[in-house]
């Protein structure tokens, strides 16, 4: 990922995720991220229009209820269902991803997002995502998160 | 005066956040209805008794764009203003929605204050009268 794109992604991710989840985001070296002990969840979506590409968000499954609780403004034990947990995770990618695409492509960029889809993966998949150059590492409070984007505009 | 608001989004989390934001606006809200897609939203609107609808664009079954076009064709947009709440913040897309008769566009994430200001603007509410 080019450094200027990486800077836009990082600044936008931190700003929007804090507004949405009230969790402090901090970009970190991916090697500093602790590999999750449990299964991991990957939310992925694509965009098309004046630019095409894909976005994804990867997090330990056990961290997702807290994410949902923060978005909903409730305690973790008040989260009603796994469906609500997954819904909140997908919405996080949807909101952050939409803003990131706009910030990279500009406000005149015309694009559509597909609905996010969720994959449940074993913890062993984490290392491959960390190694991917299209992904940036963050800590959300203390929770390791990977955010990835592949962006291709008509001019690139 | 109190308002009857319809929330149209396939995400139950977004509907919950919107519902909570409405409570925090301090505006008098009599009823909050929910719909999971544009088709369900249209059903509620056709039954009457809705003052304002907040709607997403990307939804299954019937997306927000088709719902708005149907409302326009049936003359419902003049009766029930629609505020689009979306994460797709393309200026040409927003302008196309406004040209199609949408009353306002609100980007995600939103704050209760933005919700309040939007309702006041769209419904012509006097802040000091409620």
Short mmCIF file of N, CA and C in Angstrom, two decimals, chain A residues 16 19-20 68 71-74 83-85 87-88 91 94-99 102 106-115, chain B residues 9-17 20 56-60 86-94 96 107-111 114:
data_model
loop_
_atom_site.label_atom_id
_atom_site.label_comp_id
_atom_site.label_asym_id
_atom_site.label_seq_id
_atom_site.Cartn_x
_atom_site.Cartn_y
_atom_site.Cartn_z
N UNK A 16 -13.14 7.52 12.44
CA UNK A 16 -14.50 7.00 12.29
C UNK A 16 -14.81 5.90 13.29
N UNK A 19 -15.66 7.46 16.56
CA UNK A 19 -17.00 8.06 16.56
C UNK A 19 -18.08 6.98 16.68
N UNK A 20 -17.84 5.85 16.02
CA UNK A 20 -18.86 4.80 15.96
C UNK A 20 -18.88 3.93 17.21
N UNK A 68 -19.88 -4.63 19.79
CA UNK A 68 -21.33 -4.43 19.64
C UNK A 68 -21.89 -3.61 20.79
N UNK A 71 -21.06 0.09 20.40
CA UNK A 71 -21.86 0.76 19.37
C UNK A 71 -23.28 1.01 19.88
N UNK A 72 -23.82 0.02 20.61
CA UNK A 72 -25.19 0.13 21.09
C UNK A 72 -25.31 0.95 22.38
N UNK A 73 -24.17 1.24 23.01
CA UNK A 73 -24.21 2.00 24.25
C UNK A 73 -24.78 1.21 25.42
N UNK A 74 -24.46 -0.09 25.45
CA UNK A 74 -24.95 -0.96 26.53
C UNK A 74 -23.77 -1.75 27.09
N UNK A 83 -26.43 -12.76 16.56
CA UNK A 83 -26.83 -12.03 15.35
C UNK A 83 -26.54 -10.54 15.51
N UNK A 84 -26.82 -10.03 16.70
CA UNK A 84 -26.56 -8.61 16.97
C UNK A 84 -25.05 -8.32 16.96
N UNK A 85 -24.27 -9.26 17.49
CA UNK A 85 -22.81 -9.13 17.50
C UNK A 85 -22.27 -9.05 16.08
N UNK A 87 -23.96 -8.37 13.35
CA UNK A 87 -24.53 -7.20 12.70
C UNK A 87 -23.69 -5.95 13.01
N UNK A 88 -23.29 -5.83 14.27
CA UNK A 88 -22.48 -4.67 14.68
C UNK A 88 -21.11 -4.69 14.01
N UNK A 91 -21.54 -3.68 10.44
CA UNK A 91 -21.81 -2.25 10.35
C UNK A 91 -20.53 -1.42 10.55
N UNK A 94 -18.85 -1.45 7.29
CA UNK A 94 -19.65 -0.66 6.35
C UNK A 94 -19.39 0.83 6.52
N UNK A 95 -19.42 1.29 7.74
CA UNK A 95 -19.28 2.73 8.00
C UNK A 95 -17.84 3.19 7.78
N UNK A 96 -16.89 2.45 8.35
CA UNK A 96 -15.49 2.83 8.20
C UNK A 96 -15.07 2.70 6.73
N UNK A 97 -15.46 1.61 6.09
CA UNK A 97 -15.07 1.37 4.71
C UNK A 97 -15.61 2.42 3.76
N UNK A 98 -16.88 2.79 3.94
CA UNK A 98 -17.47 3.82 3.09
C UNK A 98 -16.72 5.13 3.18
N UNK A 99 -16.33 5.49 4.39
CA UNK A 99 -15.62 6.75 4.57
C UNK A 99 -14.20 6.67 4.01
N UNK A 102 -14.22 7.07 0.26
CA UNK A 102 -14.45 8.48 -0.09
C UNK A 102 -13.19 9.31 0.13
N UNK A 106 -11.90 10.77 -3.15
CA UNK A 106 -12.43 12.12 -3.25
C UNK A 106 -13.95 12.14 -3.19
N UNK A 107 -14.50 13.29 -2.85
CA UNK A 107 -15.94 13.39 -2.62
C UNK A 107 -16.76 13.25 -3.90
N UNK A 108 -16.12 13.43 -5.07
CA UNK A 108 -16.86 13.29 -6.33
C UNK A 108 -16.89 11.85 -6.84
N UNK A 109 -16.17 10.98 -6.16
CA UNK A 109 -16.13 9.59 -6.59
C UNK A 109 -17.52 8.97 -6.46
N UNK A 110 -17.98 8.33 -7.54
CA UNK A 110 -19.27 7.65 -7.50
C UNK A 110 -19.01 6.16 -7.29
N UNK A 111 -19.55 5.61 -6.20
CA UNK A 111 -19.31 4.19 -5.94
C UNK A 111 -20.47 3.58 -5.17
N UNK A 112 -20.57 2.28 -5.27
CA UNK A 112 -21.56 1.52 -4.50
C UNK A 112 -20.84 0.46 -3.69
N UNK A 113 -21.35 0.21 -2.50
CA UNK A 113 -20.78 -0.82 -1.63
C UNK A 113 -21.68 -2.04 -1.64
N UNK A 114 -21.08 -3.21 -1.61
CA UNK A 114 -21.89 -4.42 -1.43
C UNK A 114 -22.13 -4.62 0.07
N UNK A 115 -23.18 -5.35 0.43
CA UNK A 115 -23.38 -5.64 1.85
C UNK A 115 -22.20 -6.47 2.39
N UNK B 9 -33.86 0.08 7.89
CA UNK B 9 -32.47 -0.36 7.73
C UNK B 9 -32.44 -1.86 7.97
N UNK B 10 -31.65 -2.58 7.18
CA UNK B 10 -31.58 -4.03 7.37
C UNK B 10 -30.76 -4.40 8.60
N UNK B 11 -30.04 -3.45 9.16
CA UNK B 11 -29.25 -3.72 10.36
C UNK B 11 -30.05 -3.37 11.61
N UNK B 12 -30.30 -4.40 12.44
CA UNK B 12 -31.02 -4.13 13.69
C UNK B 12 -30.19 -3.24 14.61
N UNK B 13 -28.88 -3.32 14.48
CA UNK B 13 -28.00 -2.48 15.30
C UNK B 13 -28.18 -1.00 14.91
N UNK B 14 -28.22 -0.72 13.63
CA UNK B 14 -28.41 0.67 13.18
C UNK B 14 -29.77 1.19 13.64
N UNK B 15 -30.80 0.33 13.54
CA UNK B 15 -32.12 0.77 14.00
C UNK B 15 -32.11 1.07 15.50
N UNK B 16 -31.39 0.23 16.26
CA UNK B 16 -31.30 0.46 17.70
C UNK B 16 -30.57 1.76 18.01
N UNK B 17 -29.47 2.01 17.28
CA UNK B 17 -28.69 3.23 17.51
C UNK B 17 -29.53 4.46 17.14
N UNK B 20 -32.12 5.02 19.86
CA UNK B 20 -31.52 5.64 21.05
C UNK B 20 -31.18 7.10 20.78
N UNK B 56 -31.93 3.63 4.94
CA UNK B 56 -30.64 3.25 4.37
C UNK B 56 -30.81 3.09 2.86
N UNK B 57 -29.70 2.99 2.14
CA UNK B 57 -29.77 2.76 0.70
C UNK B 57 -29.54 1.29 0.37
N UNK B 58 -28.44 0.72 0.88
CA UNK B 58 -28.10 -0.67 0.56
C UNK B 58 -28.88 -1.61 1.47
N UNK B 59 -29.92 -2.22 0.93
CA UNK B 59 -30.75 -3.16 1.70
C UNK B 59 -31.19 -4.29 0.81
N UNK B 60 -31.48 -5.46 1.38
CA UNK B 60 -31.98 -6.58 0.58
C UNK B 60 -33.44 -6.36 0.20
N UNK B 86 -26.64 6.91 5.29
CA UNK B 86 -25.84 5.93 4.55
C UNK B 86 -24.35 6.14 4.79
N UNK B 87 -23.60 5.07 4.57
CA UNK B 87 -22.13 5.15 4.65
C UNK B 87 -21.52 5.43 3.28
N UNK B 88 -22.33 5.42 2.23
CA UNK B 88 -21.84 5.72 0.88
C UNK B 88 -21.98 7.21 0.63
N UNK B 89 -20.89 7.94 0.88
CA UNK B 89 -20.98 9.40 0.88
C UNK B 89 -20.39 10.01 -0.39
N UNK B 90 -20.89 9.58 -1.52
CA UNK B 90 -20.45 10.13 -2.79
C UNK B 90 -21.29 11.37 -3.08
N UNK B 91 -20.64 12.51 -3.35
CA UNK B 91 -21.40 13.73 -3.60
C UNK B 91 -22.37 13.60 -4.77
N UNK B 92 -21.94 13.00 -5.92
CA UNK B 92 -22.92 12.82 -7.01
C UNK B 92 -24.10 11.96 -6.59
N UNK B 93 -23.83 10.93 -5.77
CA UNK B 93 -24.92 10.05 -5.31
C UNK B 93 -25.87 10.83 -4.41
N UNK B 94 -25.32 11.63 -3.52
CA UNK B 94 -26.15 12.41 -2.60
C UNK B 94 -27.00 13.40 -3.40
N UNK B 96 -27.97 13.13 -6.49
CA UNK B 96 -29.01 12.38 -7.22
C UNK B 96 -30.18 12.04 -6.31
N UNK B 107 -24.75 11.34 6.83
CA UNK B 107 -23.71 10.30 6.74
C UNK B 107 -23.56 9.54 8.05
N UNK B 108 -23.21 8.27 7.95
CA UNK B 108 -22.86 7.48 9.12
C UNK B 108 -21.37 7.66 9.41
N UNK B 109 -20.92 7.71 10.65
CA UNK B 109 -21.75 7.67 11.86
C UNK B 109 -22.35 9.04 12.14
N UNK B 110 -23.48 9.03 12.83
CA UNK B 110 -24.20 10.28 13.11
C UNK B 110 -24.28 10.48 14.62
N UNK B 111 -24.61 11.71 15.00
CA UNK B 111 -24.77 12.02 16.42
C UNK B 111 -26.24 12.36 16.70
N UNK B 114 -27.04 15.72 15.33
CA UNK B 114 -27.28 15.76 13.87
C UNK B 114 -28.70 15.27 13.55
#
